[in-house]
Coordinates of C-alpha atoms and ligand atoms in Angstrom, one line a residue:
Chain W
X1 CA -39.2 -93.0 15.7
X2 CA -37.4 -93.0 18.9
X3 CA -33.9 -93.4 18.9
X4 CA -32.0 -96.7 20.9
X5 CA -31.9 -96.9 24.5
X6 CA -28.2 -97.0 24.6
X7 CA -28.0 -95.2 28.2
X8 CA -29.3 -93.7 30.9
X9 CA -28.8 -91.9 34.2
X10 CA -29.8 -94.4 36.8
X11 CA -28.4 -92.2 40.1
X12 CA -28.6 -88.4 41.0
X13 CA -27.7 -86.4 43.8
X14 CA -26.7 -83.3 45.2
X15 CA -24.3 -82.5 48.1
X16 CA -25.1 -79.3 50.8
X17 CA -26.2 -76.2 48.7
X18 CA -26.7 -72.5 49.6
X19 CA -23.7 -71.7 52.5
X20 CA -21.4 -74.3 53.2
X21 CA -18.0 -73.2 55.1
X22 CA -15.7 -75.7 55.6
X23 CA -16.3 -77.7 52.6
X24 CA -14.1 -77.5 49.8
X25 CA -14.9 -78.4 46.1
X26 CA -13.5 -82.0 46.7
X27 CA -15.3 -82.6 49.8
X28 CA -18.9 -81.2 47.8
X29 CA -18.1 -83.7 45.2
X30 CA -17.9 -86.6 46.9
X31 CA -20.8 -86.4 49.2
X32 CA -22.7 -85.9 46.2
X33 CA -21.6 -88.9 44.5
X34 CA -21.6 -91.1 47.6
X35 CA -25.8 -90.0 47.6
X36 CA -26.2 -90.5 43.7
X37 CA -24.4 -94.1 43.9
X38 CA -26.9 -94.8 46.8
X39 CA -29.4 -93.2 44.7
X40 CA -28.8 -95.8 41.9
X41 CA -27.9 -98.9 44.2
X42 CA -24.7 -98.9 42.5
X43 CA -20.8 -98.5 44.7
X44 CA -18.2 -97.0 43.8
X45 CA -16.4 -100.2 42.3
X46 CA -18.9 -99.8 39.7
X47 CA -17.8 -96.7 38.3
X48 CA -15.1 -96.9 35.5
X49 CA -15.6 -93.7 33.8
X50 CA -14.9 -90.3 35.7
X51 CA -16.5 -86.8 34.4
X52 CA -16.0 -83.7 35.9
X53 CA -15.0 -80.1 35.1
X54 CA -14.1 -76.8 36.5
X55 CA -11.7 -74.1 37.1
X56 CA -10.4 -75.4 40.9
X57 CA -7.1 -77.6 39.6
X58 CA -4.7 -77.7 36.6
X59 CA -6.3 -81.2 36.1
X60 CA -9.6 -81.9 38.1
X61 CA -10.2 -85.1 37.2
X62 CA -7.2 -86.2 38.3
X63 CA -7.6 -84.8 41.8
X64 CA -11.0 -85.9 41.6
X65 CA -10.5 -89.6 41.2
X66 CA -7.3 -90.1 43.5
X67 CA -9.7 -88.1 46.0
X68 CA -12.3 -91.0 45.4
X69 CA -10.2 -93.5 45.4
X70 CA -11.5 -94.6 41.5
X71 CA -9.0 -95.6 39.2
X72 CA -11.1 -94.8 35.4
X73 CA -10.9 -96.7 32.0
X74 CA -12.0 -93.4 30.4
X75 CA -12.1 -90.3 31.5
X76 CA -13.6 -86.6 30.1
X77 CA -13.0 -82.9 31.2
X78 CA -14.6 -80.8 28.8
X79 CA -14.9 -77.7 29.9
X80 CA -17.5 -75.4 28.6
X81 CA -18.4 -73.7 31.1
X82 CA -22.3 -74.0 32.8
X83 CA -23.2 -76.0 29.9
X84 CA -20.0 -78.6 30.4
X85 CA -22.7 -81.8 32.2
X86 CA -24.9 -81.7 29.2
X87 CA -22.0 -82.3 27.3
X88 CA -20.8 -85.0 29.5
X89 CA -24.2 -86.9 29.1
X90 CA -23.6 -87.1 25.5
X91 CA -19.8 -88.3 26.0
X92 CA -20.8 -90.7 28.1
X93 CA -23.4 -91.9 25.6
X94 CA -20.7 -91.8 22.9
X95 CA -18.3 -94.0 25.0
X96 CA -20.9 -96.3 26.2
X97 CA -21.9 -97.1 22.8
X98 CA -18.2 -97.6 21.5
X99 CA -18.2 -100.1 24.5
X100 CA -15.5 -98.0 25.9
X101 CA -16.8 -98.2 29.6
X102 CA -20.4 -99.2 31.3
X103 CA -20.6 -96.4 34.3
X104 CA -19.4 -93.1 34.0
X105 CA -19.9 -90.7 37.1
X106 CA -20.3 -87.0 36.1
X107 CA -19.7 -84.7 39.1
X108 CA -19.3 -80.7 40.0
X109 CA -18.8 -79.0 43.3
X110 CA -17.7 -75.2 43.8
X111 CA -17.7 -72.9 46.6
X112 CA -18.7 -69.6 44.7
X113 CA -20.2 -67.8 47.8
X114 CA -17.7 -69.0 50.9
X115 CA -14.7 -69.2 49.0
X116 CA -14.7 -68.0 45.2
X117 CA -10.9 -68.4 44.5
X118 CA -11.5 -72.2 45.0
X119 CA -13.1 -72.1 41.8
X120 CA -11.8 -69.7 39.5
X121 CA -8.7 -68.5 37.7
X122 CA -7.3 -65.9 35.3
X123 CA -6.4 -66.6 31.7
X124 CA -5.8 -63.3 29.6
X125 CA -4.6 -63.9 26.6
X126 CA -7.7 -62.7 24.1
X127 CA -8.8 -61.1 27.4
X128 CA -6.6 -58.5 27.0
X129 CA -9.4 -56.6 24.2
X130 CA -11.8 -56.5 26.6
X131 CA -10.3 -57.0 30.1
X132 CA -9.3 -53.2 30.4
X133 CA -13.2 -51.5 29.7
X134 CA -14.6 -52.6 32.8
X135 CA -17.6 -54.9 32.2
X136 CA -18.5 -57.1 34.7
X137 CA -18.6 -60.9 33.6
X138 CA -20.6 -62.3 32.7
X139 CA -23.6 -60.1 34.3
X140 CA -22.6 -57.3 31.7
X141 CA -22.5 -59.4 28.3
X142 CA -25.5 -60.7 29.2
X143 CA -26.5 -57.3 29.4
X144 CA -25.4 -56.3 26.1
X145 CA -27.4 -59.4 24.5
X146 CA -30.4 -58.2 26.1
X147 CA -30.3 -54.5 25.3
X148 CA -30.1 -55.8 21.7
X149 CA -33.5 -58.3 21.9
X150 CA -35.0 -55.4 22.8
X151 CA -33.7 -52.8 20.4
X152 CA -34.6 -55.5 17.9
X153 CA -37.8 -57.4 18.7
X154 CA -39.3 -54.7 21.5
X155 CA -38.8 -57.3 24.3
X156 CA -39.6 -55.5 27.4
X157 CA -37.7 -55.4 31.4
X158 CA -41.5 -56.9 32.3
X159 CA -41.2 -59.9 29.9
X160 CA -37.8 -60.6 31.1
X161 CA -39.4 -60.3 35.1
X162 CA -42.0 -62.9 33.9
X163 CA -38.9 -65.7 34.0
X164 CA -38.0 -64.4 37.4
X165 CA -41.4 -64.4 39.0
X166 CA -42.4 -67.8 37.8
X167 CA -39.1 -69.4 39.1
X168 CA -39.4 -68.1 42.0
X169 CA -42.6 -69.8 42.4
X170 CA -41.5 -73.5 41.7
X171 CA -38.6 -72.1 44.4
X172 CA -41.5 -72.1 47.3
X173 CA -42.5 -75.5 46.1
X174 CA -38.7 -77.2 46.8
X175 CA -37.0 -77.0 50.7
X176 CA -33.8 -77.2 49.5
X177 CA -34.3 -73.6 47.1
X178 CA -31.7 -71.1 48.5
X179 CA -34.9 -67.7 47.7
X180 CA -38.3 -69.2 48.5
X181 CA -40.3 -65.7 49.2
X182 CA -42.4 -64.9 46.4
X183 CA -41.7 -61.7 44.5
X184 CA -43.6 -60.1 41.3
X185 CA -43.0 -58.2 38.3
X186 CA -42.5 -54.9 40.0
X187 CA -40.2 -56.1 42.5
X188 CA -37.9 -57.2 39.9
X189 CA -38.4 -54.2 38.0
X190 CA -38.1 -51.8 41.1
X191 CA -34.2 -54.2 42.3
X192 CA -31.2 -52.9 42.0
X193 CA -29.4 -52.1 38.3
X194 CA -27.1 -53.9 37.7
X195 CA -26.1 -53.6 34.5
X196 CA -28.9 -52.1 32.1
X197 CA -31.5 -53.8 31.4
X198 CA -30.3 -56.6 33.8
X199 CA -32.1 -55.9 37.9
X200 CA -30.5 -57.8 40.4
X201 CA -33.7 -60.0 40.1
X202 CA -32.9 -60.8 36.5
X203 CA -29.4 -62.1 37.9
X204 CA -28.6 -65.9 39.4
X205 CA -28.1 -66.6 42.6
X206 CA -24.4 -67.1 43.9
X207 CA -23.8 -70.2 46.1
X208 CA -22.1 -73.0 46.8
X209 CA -22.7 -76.5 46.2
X210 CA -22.4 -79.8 43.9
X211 CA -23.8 -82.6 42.3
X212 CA -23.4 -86.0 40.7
X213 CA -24.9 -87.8 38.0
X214 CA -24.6 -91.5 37.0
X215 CA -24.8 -92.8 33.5
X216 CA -25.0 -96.7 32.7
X217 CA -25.3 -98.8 29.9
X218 CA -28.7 -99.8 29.1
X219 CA -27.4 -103.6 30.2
X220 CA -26.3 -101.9 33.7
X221 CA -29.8 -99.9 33.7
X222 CA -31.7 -102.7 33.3
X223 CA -30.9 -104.5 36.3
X224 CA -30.9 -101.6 38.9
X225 CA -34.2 -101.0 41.1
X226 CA -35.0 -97.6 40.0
X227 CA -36.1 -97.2 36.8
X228 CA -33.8 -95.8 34.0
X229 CA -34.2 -91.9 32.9
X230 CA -33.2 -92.7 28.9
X231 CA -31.0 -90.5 27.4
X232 CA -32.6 -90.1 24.0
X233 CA -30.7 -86.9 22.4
X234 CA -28.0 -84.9 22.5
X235 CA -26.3 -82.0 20.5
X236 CA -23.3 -79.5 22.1
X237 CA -22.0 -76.4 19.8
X238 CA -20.0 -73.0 21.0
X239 CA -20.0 -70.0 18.5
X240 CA -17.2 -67.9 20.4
X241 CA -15.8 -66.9 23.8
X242 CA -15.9 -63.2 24.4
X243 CA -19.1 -61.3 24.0
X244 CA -17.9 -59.2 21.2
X245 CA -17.4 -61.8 19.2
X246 CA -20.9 -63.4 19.5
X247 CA -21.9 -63.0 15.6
X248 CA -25.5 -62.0 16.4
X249 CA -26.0 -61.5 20.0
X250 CA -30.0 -62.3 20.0
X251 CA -28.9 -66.0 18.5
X252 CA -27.3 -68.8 20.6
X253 CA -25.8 -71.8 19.8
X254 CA -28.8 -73.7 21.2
X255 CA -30.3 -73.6 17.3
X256 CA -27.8 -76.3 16.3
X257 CA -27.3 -78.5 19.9
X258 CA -31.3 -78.5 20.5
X259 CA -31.7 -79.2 16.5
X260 CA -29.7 -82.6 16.9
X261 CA -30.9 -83.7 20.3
X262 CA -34.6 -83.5 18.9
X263 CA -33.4 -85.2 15.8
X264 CA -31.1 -88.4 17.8
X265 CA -34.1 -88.2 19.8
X266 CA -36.9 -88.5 17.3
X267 CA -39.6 -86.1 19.0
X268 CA -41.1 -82.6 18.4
X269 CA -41.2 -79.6 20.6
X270 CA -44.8 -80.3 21.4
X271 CA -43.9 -83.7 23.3
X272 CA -41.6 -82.1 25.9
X273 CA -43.7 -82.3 29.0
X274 CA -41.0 -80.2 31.3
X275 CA -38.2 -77.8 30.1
X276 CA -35.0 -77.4 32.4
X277 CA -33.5 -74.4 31.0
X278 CA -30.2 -72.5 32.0
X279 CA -31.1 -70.0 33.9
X280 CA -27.8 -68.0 34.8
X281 CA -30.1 -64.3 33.8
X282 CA -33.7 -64.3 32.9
X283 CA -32.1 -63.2 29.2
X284 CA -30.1 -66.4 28.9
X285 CA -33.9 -68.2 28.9
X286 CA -35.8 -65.9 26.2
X287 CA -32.6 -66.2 24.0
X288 CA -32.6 -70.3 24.9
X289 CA -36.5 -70.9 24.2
X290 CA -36.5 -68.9 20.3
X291 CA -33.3 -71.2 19.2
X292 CA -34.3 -73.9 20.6
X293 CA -37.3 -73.2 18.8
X294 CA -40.5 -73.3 21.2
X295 CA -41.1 -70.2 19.9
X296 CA -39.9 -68.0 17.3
X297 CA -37.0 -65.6 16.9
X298 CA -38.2 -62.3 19.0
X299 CA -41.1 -64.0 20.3
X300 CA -39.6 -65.3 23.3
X301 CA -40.7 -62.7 25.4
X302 CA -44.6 -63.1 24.8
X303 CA -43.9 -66.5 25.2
X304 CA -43.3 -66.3 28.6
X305 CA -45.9 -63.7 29.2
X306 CA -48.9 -64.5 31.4
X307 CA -46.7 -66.7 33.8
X308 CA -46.8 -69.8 31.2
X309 CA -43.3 -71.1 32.6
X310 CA -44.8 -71.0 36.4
X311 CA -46.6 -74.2 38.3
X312 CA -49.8 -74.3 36.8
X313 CA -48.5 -72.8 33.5
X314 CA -48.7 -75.0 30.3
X315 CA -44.9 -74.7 30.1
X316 CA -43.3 -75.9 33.1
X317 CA -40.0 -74.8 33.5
X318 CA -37.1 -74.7 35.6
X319 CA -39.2 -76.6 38.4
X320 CA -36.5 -76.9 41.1
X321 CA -36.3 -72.6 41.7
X322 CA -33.4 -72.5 39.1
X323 CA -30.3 -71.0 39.3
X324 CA -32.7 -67.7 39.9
X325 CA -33.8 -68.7 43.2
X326 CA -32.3 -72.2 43.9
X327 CA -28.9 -72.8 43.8
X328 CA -25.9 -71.4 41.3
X329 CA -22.7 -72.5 42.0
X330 CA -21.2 -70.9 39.0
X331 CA -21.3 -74.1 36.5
X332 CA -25.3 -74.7 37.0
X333 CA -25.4 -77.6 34.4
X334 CA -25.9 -80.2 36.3
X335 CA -28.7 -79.1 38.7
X336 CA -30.7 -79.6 35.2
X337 CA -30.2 -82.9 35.3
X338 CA -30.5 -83.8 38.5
X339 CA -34.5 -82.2 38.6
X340 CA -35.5 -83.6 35.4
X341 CA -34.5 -86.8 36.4
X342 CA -36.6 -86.4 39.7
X343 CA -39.0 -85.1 37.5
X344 CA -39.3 -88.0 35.2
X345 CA -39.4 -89.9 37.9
X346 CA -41.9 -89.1 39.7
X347 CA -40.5 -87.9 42.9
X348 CA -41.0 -84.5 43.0
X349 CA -43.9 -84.1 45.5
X350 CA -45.5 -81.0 45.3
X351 CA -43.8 -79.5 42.3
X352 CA -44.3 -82.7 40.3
X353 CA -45.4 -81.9 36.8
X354 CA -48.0 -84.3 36.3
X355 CA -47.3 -86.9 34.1
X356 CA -43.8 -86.0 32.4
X357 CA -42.4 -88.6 30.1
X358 CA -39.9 -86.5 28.3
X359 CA -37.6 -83.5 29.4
X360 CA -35.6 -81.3 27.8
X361 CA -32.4 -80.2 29.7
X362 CA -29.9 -77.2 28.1
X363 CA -27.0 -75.5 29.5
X364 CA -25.8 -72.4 28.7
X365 CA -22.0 -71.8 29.2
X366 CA -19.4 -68.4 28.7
X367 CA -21.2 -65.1 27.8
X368 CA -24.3 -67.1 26.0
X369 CA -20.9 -69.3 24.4
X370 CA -21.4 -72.9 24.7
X371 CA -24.7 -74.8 25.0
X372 CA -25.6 -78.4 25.3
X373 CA -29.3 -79.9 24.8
X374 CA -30.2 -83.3 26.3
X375 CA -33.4 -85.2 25.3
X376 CA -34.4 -87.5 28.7
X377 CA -37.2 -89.8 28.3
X378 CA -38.7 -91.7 31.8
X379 CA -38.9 -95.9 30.9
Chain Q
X1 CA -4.6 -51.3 37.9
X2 CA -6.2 -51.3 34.4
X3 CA -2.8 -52.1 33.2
X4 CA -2.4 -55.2 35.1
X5 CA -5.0 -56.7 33.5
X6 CA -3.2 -56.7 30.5
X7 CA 0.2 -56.3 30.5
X8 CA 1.0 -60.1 30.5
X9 CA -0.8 -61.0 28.0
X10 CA 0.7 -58.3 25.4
X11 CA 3.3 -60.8 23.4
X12 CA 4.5 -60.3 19.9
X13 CA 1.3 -61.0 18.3
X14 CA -0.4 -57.8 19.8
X15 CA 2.0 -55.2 20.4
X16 CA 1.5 -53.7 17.0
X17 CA -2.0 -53.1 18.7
X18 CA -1.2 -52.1 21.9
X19 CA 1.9 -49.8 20.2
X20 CA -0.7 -48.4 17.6
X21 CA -2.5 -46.5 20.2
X22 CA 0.1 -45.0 21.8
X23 CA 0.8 -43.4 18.5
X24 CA -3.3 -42.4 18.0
X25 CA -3.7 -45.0 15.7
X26 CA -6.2 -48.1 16.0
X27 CA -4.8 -50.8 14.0
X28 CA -6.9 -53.4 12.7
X29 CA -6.1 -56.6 10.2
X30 CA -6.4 -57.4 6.7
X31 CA -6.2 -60.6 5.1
X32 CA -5.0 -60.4 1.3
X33 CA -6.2 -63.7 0.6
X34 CA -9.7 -63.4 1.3
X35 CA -9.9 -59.7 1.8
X36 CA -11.5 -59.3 5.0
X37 CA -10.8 -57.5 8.1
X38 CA -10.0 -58.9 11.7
X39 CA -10.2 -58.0 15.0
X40 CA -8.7 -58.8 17.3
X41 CA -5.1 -59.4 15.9
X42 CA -4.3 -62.7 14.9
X43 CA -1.5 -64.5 13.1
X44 CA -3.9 -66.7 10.9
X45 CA -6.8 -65.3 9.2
X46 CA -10.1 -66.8 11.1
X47 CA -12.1 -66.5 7.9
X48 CA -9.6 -68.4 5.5
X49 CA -6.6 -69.8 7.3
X50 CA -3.8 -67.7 5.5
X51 CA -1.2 -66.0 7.1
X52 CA -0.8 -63.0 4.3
X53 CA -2.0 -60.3 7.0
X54 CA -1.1 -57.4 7.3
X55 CA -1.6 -54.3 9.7
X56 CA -3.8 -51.7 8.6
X57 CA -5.2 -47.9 10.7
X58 CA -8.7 -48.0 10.8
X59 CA -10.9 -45.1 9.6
X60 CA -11.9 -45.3 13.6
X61 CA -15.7 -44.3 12.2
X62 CA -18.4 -46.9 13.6
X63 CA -21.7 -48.0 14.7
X64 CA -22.8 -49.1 18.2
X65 CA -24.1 -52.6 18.1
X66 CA -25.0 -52.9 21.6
X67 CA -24.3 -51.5 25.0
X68 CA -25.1 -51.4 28.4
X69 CA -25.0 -48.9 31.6
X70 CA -22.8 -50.6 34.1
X71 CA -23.7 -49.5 37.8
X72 CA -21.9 -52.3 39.7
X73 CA -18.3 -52.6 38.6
X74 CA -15.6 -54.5 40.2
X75 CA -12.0 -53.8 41.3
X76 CA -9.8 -50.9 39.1
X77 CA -13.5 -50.1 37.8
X78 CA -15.9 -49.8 40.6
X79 CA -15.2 -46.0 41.5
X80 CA -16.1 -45.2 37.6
X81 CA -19.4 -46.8 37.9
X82 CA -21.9 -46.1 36.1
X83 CA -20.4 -45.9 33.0
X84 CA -21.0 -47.2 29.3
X85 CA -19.5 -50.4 27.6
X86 CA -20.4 -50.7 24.0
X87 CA -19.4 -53.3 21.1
X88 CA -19.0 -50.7 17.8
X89 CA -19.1 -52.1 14.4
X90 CA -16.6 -50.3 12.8
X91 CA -16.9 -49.4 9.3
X92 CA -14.9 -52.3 8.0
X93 CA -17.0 -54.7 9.4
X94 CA -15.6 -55.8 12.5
X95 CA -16.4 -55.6 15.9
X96 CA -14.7 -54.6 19.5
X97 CA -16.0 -53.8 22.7
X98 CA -14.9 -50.0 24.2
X99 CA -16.1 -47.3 26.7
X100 CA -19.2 -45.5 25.4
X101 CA -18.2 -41.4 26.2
X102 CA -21.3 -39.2 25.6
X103 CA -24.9 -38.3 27.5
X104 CA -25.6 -42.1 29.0
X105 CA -29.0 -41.3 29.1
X106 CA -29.1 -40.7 25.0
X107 CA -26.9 -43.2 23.7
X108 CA -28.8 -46.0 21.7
X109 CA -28.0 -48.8 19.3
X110 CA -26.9 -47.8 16.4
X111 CA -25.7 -44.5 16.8
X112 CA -23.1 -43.5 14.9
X113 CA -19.5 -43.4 16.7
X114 CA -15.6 -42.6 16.5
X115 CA -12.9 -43.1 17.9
X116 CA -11.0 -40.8 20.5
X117 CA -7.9 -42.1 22.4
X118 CA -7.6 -42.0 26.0
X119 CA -4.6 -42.5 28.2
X120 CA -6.2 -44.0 31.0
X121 CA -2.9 -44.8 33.4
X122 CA 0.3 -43.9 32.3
X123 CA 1.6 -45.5 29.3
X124 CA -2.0 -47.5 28.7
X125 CA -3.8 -45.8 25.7
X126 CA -7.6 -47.0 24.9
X127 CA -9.4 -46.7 22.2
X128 CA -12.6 -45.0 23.2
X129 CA -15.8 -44.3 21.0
X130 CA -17.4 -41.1 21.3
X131 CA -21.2 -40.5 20.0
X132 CA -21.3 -38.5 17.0
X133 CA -22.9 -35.0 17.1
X134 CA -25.9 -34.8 15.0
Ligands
ZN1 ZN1 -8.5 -64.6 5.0

């Protein structure tokens, strides 16, 4: 039973990725939603609901919009971290539905590599347990959840390489992929600790760059010339903010958000044709594949095995390079969107999955904290 | 500065904490109510809600849960590299993250760990978890 076609994202873009000096997060932003109105032959007089989050203003969607020029009948800012645009998706659903608005615009921009301190800031308060030991965030709590899928389940540095190498190989298939030289297991294995078990090859990029995303009612959809990407399901959840407080570090939140976007969305893990797939370490995947439940707990790492997640592989994944060898502006979330659109679509020229109806998209915010699965199904 | 990472957050809610291990004492929660332990301090007890919690010394004894080897560290903690960060399960069931101090190259989940207190500037006291010897 497939659930009602209440929305859909009808226009994707993003701005300048990789390096970009002179650009700030506001400038990023709007360049990407000038291309994704385009994108969706909408303008910006259409737009009545505004989306966005990050750390670069005590309100960014207020900044935002006066930057724009858009004055909003609803606006959203949930912040949770990486996975924050998933959420937005299902918001915008939610407020669609209540009739609330008819075209929300979801955007991000951040200047991690030319100018971090435009998108961060310091917050102690609970901090202060864990501020004074020295781990590097989040590279190091990802760390500790991996060390523990091993000590537990016998994962191995190789399986975890696996995710890296096969990313890397969708990277060579897209021009705009910030790492397009191909590299294998051994090259991951033989980069730089970081923090064990995590190489430098098991770690995201850091970049700059933004995107946009337009949702519209399914009245709105209907009339545009692109076809409508359906937004079939959606589930959010966070179990906790600091690492230490993760109640089983090898289990993610993504067992109850992917649970209820499969169920709003009425299909089983076998019909997913492409998976989009936070890729902030090559951990944050394994851990993301067993609760979402493609595989089972401690299996993830044989499920990757074999370069199954690479072009050619029966599980296509991460398609665009990911935030591996792509782009990772800090809050990755809505570079998922934007590919599986283009992948459901059709528009993805040599790294287009042949035939994909239905994608799965899932951010991954915090230290393995928040997630959000969306359920995207072409018309 | 180690210490300026958390001196403006210490308000009334944790200086029992941070005062406890100036004195060589790590001070965890206990809620009467429900009768579990908490860490990190809190005012309201995340398992039930009530507020009857009190202060009590932990026995300091523990497990490591996980840990990693840290070779890149940043700012006040990049001359200490590599070093260990841990989360220990304590014995009362809670959990905190701390400095690993033993052989890096032997420590594993698990082990069994206690506490030791380490003035790492002056007037900042950690609590650090040293491997047991077997
Ligand atoms: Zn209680």
């Amino acid at each position: 039973m497939k659930s009602d076609r209440i929305a859909a994202i009808v226009g994707v873009a993003e701005s300048d990725l990789g390096k970009t000096p002179g650009k700030n997060v506001l400038q990023l932003q709007a360049q990407a939603a000038k291309l994704a109105l385009e994108d969706a032959g909408l303008t910006k007089n259409d737009i009545d609901a505004v989306f966005t989050a990050g750390n670069w203003a005590w309100a960014p969607n207020l900044m935002l919009a006066e930057y724009l020029g858009i004055q909003p009948k609803y606006t959203d800012s949930t912040n949770i971290g990486g996975s924050s645009f998933e959420a937005h998706v299902g918001h915008a659903v939610a407020g669609i539905k209540a009739g609330l608005f008819e075209v929300a615009l979801i955007t991000y921009g951040s200047t991690n590599k030319t100018n971090p301190s435009n998108s961060m800031f310091k917050s102690p308060l609970t901090a202060q347990y864990e501020l004074p030991y020295g781990l590097p965030t989040p590279v190091g709590a990802y760390a500790l959840a991996a060390m523990r899928h091993m000590h537990q389940f016998g994962t191995t540095s190789e399986q975890l390489a696996e995710i890296a190498v096969a990313t890397r190989k969708w990277a060579a298939l897209n021009e705009k992929a910030y790492m397009r030289e191909p590299i294998a297991i051994e090259d991951v294995l033989n980069s730089r600790k970081i923090a064990d078990p995590l190489h430098l090859l098991d770690c995201c990029l850091v970049t700059d760059g933004g995107g946009a995303v337009i949702v519209a009612s399914s009245n709105v959809a209907s009339k545009l010339n692109k076809k409508p990407v359906w937004i079939l399901g959606h589930g959010e959840s966070h179990s906790h903010n600091t690492i230490a407080n993760m109640p089983d570090l090898t289990v993610t939140s993504a067992v109850e958000s992917g649970k209820r976007a499969f169920e709003m969305a009425g299909i089983s893990h076998d019909e997913i044709d492409v998976a989009e797939i936070y890729d902030s370490f090559t951990i944050t995947v394994l851990l993301t594949l067993e609760a979402l439940g493609f595989c089972k707990p401690g299996e993830g790492g044989a499920f990757v095995s074999g370069q199954r997640t690479a072009p050619g592989g029966d599980f296509p994944m991460n398609t665009n390079g990911g935030g591996l060898s792509y782009c990772h502006p800090g809050m990755y979330g809505i570079f998922l969107l934007i590919e599986a659109v283009r992948q459901l679509r059709g528009e993805c020229s040599s790294r287009q999955v042949e035939n994909a109806k239905l994608a799965l998209v899932h951010g991954t915010g915090g230290v393995l904290s928040s997630t959000s699965t969306v359920i995207l199904g072409g018309d | 500065m180690i210490k300026d990472l958390v001196q403006s957050a210490i308000d009334e809610e944790s200086k029992p904490y941070w005062d406890g291990l100036k004195n060589e004492k790590l001070f965890i929660q206990y809620c009467d109510d429900c009768q579990q332990y908490i860490f990190y301090p809190r005012t309201i007890c995340p398992h039930c809600f009530s507020e009857k919690i009190r202060w009590q010394e932990s026995c300091g004894n523990g497990k490591i849960y996980s840990y990693t080897v840290v070779h890149q560290a940043f700012g006040p903690f990049k001359s200490e590299a590599p070093f260990v960060v841990g989360i220990i399960e304590l014995d009362e069931g809670v959990r905190m993250m701390s400095r690993i101090l033993g052989d890096k190259d032997q420590i594993a989940i698990d082990q069994e760990v206690s506490v030791v207190f380490q003035e790492v500037e002056n007037d900042l006291v950690l609590p650090y978890f040293q491997v047991k010897e077997l």
